[in-house]
mmCIF file of C-alpha atoms and ligand atoms in Angstrom:
data_model
loop_
_atom_site.group_PDB
_atom_site.id
_atom_site.type_symbol
_atom_site.label_atom_id
_atom_site.label_comp_id
_atom_site.label_asym_id
_atom_site.label_seq_id
_atom_site.Cartn_x
_atom_site.Cartn_y
_atom_site.Cartn_z
ATOM 1 C CA MET A 743 -10.095 -150.229 122.780
ATOM 2 C CA THR A 744 -12.357 -153.289 122.540
ATOM 3 C CA GLU A 745 -13.630 -154.622 119.218
ATOM 4 C CA PHE A 746 -17.118 -153.396 120.184
ATOM 5 C CA GLN A 747 -15.828 -149.859 120.837
ATOM 6 C CA GLN A 748 -13.897 -149.845 117.579
ATOM 7 C CA LEU A 749 -16.992 -150.853 115.588
ATOM 8 C CA ALA A 750 -19.150 -148.407 117.575
ATOM 9 C CA HIS A 751 -16.843 -145.620 116.414
ATOM 10 C CA GLU A 752 -17.095 -146.768 112.814
ATOM 11 C CA LEU A 753 -20.904 -146.661 113.143
ATOM 12 C CA ILE A 754 -20.792 -143.182 114.740
ATOM 13 C CA ASN A 755 -18.655 -141.881 111.855
ATOM 14 C CA ALA A 756 -20.857 -143.547 109.239
ATOM 15 C CA GLY A 757 -23.928 -141.970 110.854
ATOM 16 C CA LYS A 758 -22.317 -138.527 110.612
ATOM 17 C CA GLN A 759 -21.346 -139.104 106.998
ATOM 18 C CA LEU A 760 -24.750 -140.385 105.864
ATOM 19 C CA TYR A 761 -26.644 -137.736 107.833
ATOM 20 C CA GLY A 762 -24.378 -135.125 106.235
ATOM 21 C CA ALA A 763 -25.318 -136.539 102.835
ATOM 22 C CA GLY A 764 -28.993 -136.023 103.718
ATOM 23 C CA ILE A 765 -29.930 -139.687 103.705
ATOM 24 C CA LEU A 766 -30.465 -140.379 107.431
ATOM 25 C CA PRO A 767 -32.949 -137.660 108.406
ATOM 26 C CA ALA A 768 -34.805 -137.176 111.689
ATOM 27 C CA THR A 769 -33.741 -140.300 113.704
ATOM 28 C CA SER A 770 -34.546 -142.568 110.731
ATOM 29 C CA GLY A 771 -32.445 -145.474 109.507
ATOM 30 C CA ASN A 772 -30.179 -147.794 111.418
ATOM 31 C CA LEU A 773 -26.630 -149.074 111.245
ATOM 32 C CA SER A 774 -24.906 -152.209 112.491
ATOM 33 C CA ALA A 775 -21.647 -154.171 112.406
ATOM 34 C CA ARG A 776 -20.787 -157.790 113.221
ATOM 35 C CA LEU A 777 -18.135 -158.713 115.794
ATOM 36 C CA SER A 778 -15.836 -161.712 115.427
ATOM 37 C CA ASP A 779 -17.905 -163.690 117.993
ATOM 38 C CA ASP A 780 -20.979 -163.237 115.718
ATOM 39 C CA SER A 781 -22.660 -160.752 118.081
ATOM 40 C CA ILE A 782 -23.710 -157.464 116.505
ATOM 41 C CA ALA A 783 -23.250 -153.801 117.426
ATOM 42 C CA ILE A 784 -26.384 -151.873 116.407
ATOM 43 C CA THR A 785 -27.907 -148.449 116.960
ATOM 44 C CA ILE A 786 -30.447 -148.211 119.801
ATOM 45 C CA SER A 787 -34.069 -147.429 119.005
ATOM 46 C CA GLY A 788 -34.824 -143.760 118.416
ATOM 47 C CA ALA A 789 -31.300 -142.314 118.364
ATOM 48 C CA HIS A 790 -30.492 -139.555 115.876
ATOM 49 C CA LYS A 791 -27.935 -141.176 113.568
ATOM 50 C CA GLY A 792 -26.193 -137.904 112.771
ATOM 51 C CA PHE A 793 -25.189 -137.329 116.402
ATOM 52 C CA LEU A 794 -24.473 -140.806 117.756
ATOM 53 C CA VAL A 795 -22.320 -141.367 120.832
ATOM 54 C CA GLU A 796 -20.873 -144.683 122.006
ATOM 55 C CA ASN A 797 -23.796 -145.199 124.388
ATOM 56 C CA ASP A 798 -26.205 -145.168 121.417
ATOM 57 C CA ILE A 799 -24.672 -148.400 120.128
ATOM 58 C CA MET A 800 -25.721 -151.639 121.844
ATOM 59 C CA PRO A 801 -24.919 -155.358 121.535
ATOM 60 C CA ILE A 802 -27.395 -157.957 120.258
ATOM 61 C CA ASN A 803 -27.015 -161.592 119.273
ATOM 62 C CA ILE A 804 -27.471 -162.973 115.759
ATOM 63 C CA ARG A 805 -31.148 -163.703 116.547
ATOM 64 C CA GLY A 806 -31.723 -160.034 117.325
ATOM 65 C CA GLU A 807 -32.016 -160.376 121.105
ATOM 66 C CA SER A 808 -30.670 -157.576 123.283
ATOM 67 C CA LEU A 809 -27.489 -158.422 125.193
ATOM 68 C CA ASP A 810 -27.648 -155.395 127.514
ATOM 69 C CA GLY A 811 -31.366 -155.119 128.275
ATOM 70 C CA ARG A 812 -31.945 -152.092 126.052
ATOM 71 C CA LYS A 813 -34.188 -151.892 122.993
ATOM 72 C CA SER A 814 -32.399 -152.021 119.665
ATOM 73 C CA SER A 815 -33.541 -150.426 116.415
ATOM 74 C CA ALA A 816 -37.085 -151.272 115.381
ATOM 75 C CA GLU A 817 -35.746 -152.960 112.243
ATOM 76 C CA THR A 818 -33.239 -155.177 114.022
ATOM 77 C CA LEU A 819 -34.593 -158.361 112.399
ATOM 78 C CA LEU A 820 -33.830 -157.007 108.921
ATOM 79 C CA HIS A 821 -30.199 -156.563 109.992
ATOM 80 C CA THR A 822 -29.879 -159.998 111.576
ATOM 81 C CA GLY A 823 -31.583 -161.572 108.545
ATOM 82 C CA ILE A 824 -28.770 -160.239 106.348
ATOM 83 C CA TYR A 825 -26.036 -161.452 108.734
ATOM 84 C CA GLN A 826 -27.631 -164.892 108.898
ATOM 85 C CA ARG A 827 -28.002 -165.212 105.128
ATOM 86 C CA TYR A 828 -24.590 -163.783 104.139
ATOM 87 C CA PRO A 829 -21.627 -164.928 106.252
ATOM 88 C CA SER A 830 -19.396 -162.424 104.430
ATOM 89 C CA ALA A 831 -21.550 -159.429 105.441
ATOM 90 C CA ASN A 832 -20.035 -157.645 108.423
ATOM 91 C CA VAL A 833 -21.683 -154.219 108.125
ATOM 92 C CA VAL A 834 -25.341 -153.413 107.294
ATOM 93 C CA LEU A 835 -26.467 -149.857 106.515
ATOM 94 C CA HIS A 836 -30.057 -148.681 106.143
ATOM 95 C CA PRO A 837 -30.496 -145.121 104.884
ATOM 96 C CA HIS A 838 -33.860 -143.420 104.346
ATOM 97 C CA SER A 839 -32.960 -141.378 101.306
ATOM 98 C CA ILE A 840 -35.351 -139.296 99.227
ATOM 99 C CA ASN A 841 -34.132 -141.080 96.073
ATOM 100 C CA ALA A 842 -34.847 -144.551 97.469
ATOM 101 C CA THR A 843 -38.159 -143.437 98.927
ATOM 102 C CA VAL A 844 -39.437 -141.918 95.674
ATOM 103 C CA LEU A 845 -37.945 -144.429 93.225
ATOM 104 C CA SER A 846 -39.344 -147.395 95.168
ATOM 105 C CA LYS A 847 -42.832 -145.950 94.707
ATOM 106 C CA LEU A 848 -42.330 -145.893 90.943
ATOM 107 C CA CYS A 849 -41.077 -149.501 90.683
ATOM 108 C CA GLY A 850 -42.841 -152.840 90.620
ATOM 109 C CA ASP A 851 -41.217 -155.792 92.355
ATOM 110 C CA TRP A 852 -37.796 -155.035 90.862
ATOM 111 C CA LEU A 853 -35.496 -152.219 89.989
ATOM 112 C CA VAL A 854 -33.051 -153.274 87.270
ATOM 113 C CA LEU A 855 -29.861 -151.230 86.978
ATOM 114 C CA GLN A 856 -27.903 -151.795 83.789
ATOM 115 C CA ASP A 857 -25.418 -150.122 81.427
ATOM 116 C CA TYR A 858 -23.976 -147.901 84.131
ATOM 117 C CA GLU A 859 -20.218 -147.573 84.544
ATOM 118 C CA LEU A 860 -20.746 -147.091 88.269
ATOM 119 C CA LEU A 861 -22.053 -150.656 88.610
ATOM 120 C CA LYS A 862 -18.364 -151.468 88.967
ATOM 121 C CA ALA A 863 -18.461 -149.877 92.439
ATOM 122 C CA PHE A 864 -20.171 -153.071 93.602
ATOM 123 C CA SER A 865 -17.709 -155.735 94.639
ATOM 124 C CA GLN A 866 -17.223 -158.343 91.921
ATOM 125 C CA ILE A 867 -19.061 -156.468 89.150
ATOM 126 C CA THR A 868 -16.449 -155.791 86.496
ATOM 127 C CA THR A 869 -18.410 -154.347 83.571
ATOM 128 C CA HIS A 870 -21.201 -151.884 82.842
ATOM 129 C CA LYS A 871 -22.779 -154.715 80.805
ATOM 130 C CA TYR A 872 -24.426 -156.161 83.854
ATOM 131 C CA SER A 873 -28.035 -156.209 85.011
ATOM 132 C CA LEU A 874 -28.176 -155.612 88.723
ATOM 133 C CA HIS A 875 -31.522 -156.714 90.097
ATOM 134 C CA VAL A 876 -32.658 -154.886 93.217
ATOM 135 C CA PRO A 877 -35.787 -156.344 94.828
ATOM 136 C CA VAL A 878 -38.468 -153.923 96.024
ATOM 137 C CA PHE A 879 -40.583 -154.980 99.004
ATOM 138 C CA ASP A 880 -43.789 -153.374 100.227
ATOM 139 C CA ASN A 881 -43.348 -151.576 103.511
ATOM 140 C CA ASP A 882 -44.736 -153.271 106.615
ATOM 141 C CA GLN A 883 -44.804 -152.174 110.268
ATOM 142 C CA ASP A 884 -44.693 -155.865 111.245
ATOM 143 C CA ILE A 885 -40.914 -156.266 110.947
ATOM 144 C CA GLU A 886 -40.928 -159.981 111.709
ATOM 145 C CA ARG A 887 -43.292 -160.578 108.799
ATOM 146 C CA LEU A 888 -41.309 -158.253 106.522
ATOM 147 C CA ALA A 889 -38.039 -159.964 107.484
ATOM 148 C CA GLY A 890 -39.610 -163.319 106.530
ATOM 149 C CA ILE A 891 -40.706 -162.036 103.108
ATOM 150 C CA VAL A 892 -37.298 -160.439 102.478
ATOM 151 C CA ASP A 893 -35.436 -163.630 103.319
ATOM 152 C CA GLU A 894 -37.761 -165.816 101.209
ATOM 153 C CA ASN A 895 -36.826 -163.680 98.218
ATOM 154 C CA LEU A 896 -33.134 -163.155 98.943
ATOM 155 C CA LYS A 897 -32.538 -166.874 99.186
ATOM 156 C CA LYS A 898 -33.670 -167.290 95.565
ATOM 157 C CA MET A 899 -31.169 -164.713 94.309
ATOM 158 C CA GLU A 900 -27.607 -165.518 93.336
ATOM 159 C CA VAL A 901 -26.236 -161.982 93.460
ATOM 160 C CA VAL A 902 -27.745 -159.267 95.617
ATOM 161 C CA TYR A 903 -26.185 -156.111 97.005
ATOM 162 C CA GLY A 904 -29.231 -154.513 98.551
ATOM 163 C CA TYR A 905 -32.991 -154.064 98.457
ATOM 164 C CA LEU A 906 -35.559 -151.287 98.549
ATOM 165 C CA ILE A 907 -38.542 -150.987 100.865
ATOM 166 C CA ARG A 908 -41.334 -149.064 99.187
ATOM 167 C CA GLY A 909 -41.793 -145.500 100.357
ATOM 168 C CA HIS A 910 -39.241 -146.156 103.076
ATOM 169 C CA GLY A 911 -35.566 -146.574 102.163
ATOM 170 C CA PHE A 912 -33.002 -149.211 101.284
ATOM 171 C CA TYR A 913 -30.680 -151.777 102.816
ATOM 172 C CA THR A 914 -27.191 -152.595 101.660
ATOM 173 C CA TRP A 915 -24.193 -154.284 103.253
ATOM 174 C CA GLY A 916 -20.519 -155.098 102.828
ATOM 175 C CA LYS A 917 -17.623 -157.118 104.170
ATOM 176 C CA ASP A 918 -16.501 -154.024 106.094
ATOM 177 C CA MET A 919 -17.521 -150.397 106.609
ATOM 178 C CA THR A 920 -15.567 -149.151 103.593
ATOM 179 C CA GLU A 921 -17.331 -151.552 101.250
ATOM 180 C CA ALA A 922 -20.782 -150.965 102.780
ATOM 181 C CA LEU A 923 -20.402 -147.174 102.480
ATOM 182 C CA ARG A 924 -19.245 -147.558 98.859
ATOM 183 C CA HIS A 925 -22.385 -149.581 98.131
ATOM 184 C CA VAL A 926 -24.575 -146.874 99.727
ATOM 185 C CA GLU A 927 -22.903 -144.209 97.618
ATOM 186 C CA ALA A 928 -23.195 -146.258 94.416
ATOM 187 C CA PHE A 929 -26.876 -147.039 95.011
ATOM 188 C CA GLU A 930 -27.625 -143.382 95.710
ATOM 189 C CA PHE A 931 -25.899 -142.311 92.480
ATOM 190 C CA LEU A 932 -27.775 -144.940 90.453
ATOM 191 C CA PHE A 933 -31.148 -144.136 92.081
ATOM 192 C CA ASP A 934 -30.517 -140.504 91.188
ATOM 193 C CA CYS A 935 -29.797 -141.451 87.560
ATOM 194 C CA GLU A 936 -32.947 -143.578 87.342
ATOM 195 C CA LEU A 937 -35.129 -140.753 88.677
ATOM 196 C CA LYS A 938 -33.599 -138.313 86.185
ATOM 197 C CA LEU A 939 -34.169 -140.786 83.340
ATOM 198 C CA GLN A 940 -37.795 -141.036 84.363
ATOM 199 C CA GLY A 941 -38.027 -137.244 84.286
ATOM 200 C CA ARG A 942 -38.762 -137.146 87.987
ATOM 201 C CA LYS A 943 -35.847 -134.906 88.903
HETATM 202 ZN ZN1 ZN B 267 -36.236 -147.825 108.149
#
C-alpha cells in the first residue's frame, strides 16, 4: 500500500466516524492529510464524507493545486493555509457540527474556554487552569479572502488548536489522525458545555 492509500484509508475511516457522530452532515465538511513529500491527500469536492471511497480522495500540492486534474474541496485553501503555517500539522479536519454552528453565532471574535478538565485533551495543555482562545471568523464564500483573514490572525497567536467559522463549522488539526480526532472530540465536548452554560441546550 502506498503512503497516499494509507492516508486515504485513514480519511475514509475518520469520515465514517465523524458522520456517525452527526458532525459531517449532507456532504459538508472536508478532511485532509499531509504526505512526507509535503503533498496533501484531500477529499474531492461534493463527496459525502460518511461514505467515502479511495477514489474520493485526491492529491494536491501545498499551494492547493490539483495534482490529478480533479477539483478538490471548496475549502482547500483553508487546509493548505494550516499546513503552511504549522509544519507539525499533518492532518486537518473540518466538521460542520450543530454545536459549532450555533455557538459561533453567539460569540464575538473569540471563544474563550477555561476551567475545564477536558482542556487537557489538547496536546501540551496540562491543567484546567488554562484559557484556550479560539478565534471566530465571519463566514465568507470567497475562500481565498477568508484564508487570508484566517492566516493574518493565526500568525499573531502563540497557541492555537482550531478556529470557528460563524454559522458554518470549525477547523482543527493534529500531528496525526489520532491527535486530530481527539481535538475534534474535545472541541465538541467543550462547545456542548458552553451552549449548556448559556442555557441554549
Ligand atoms: Zn465548510
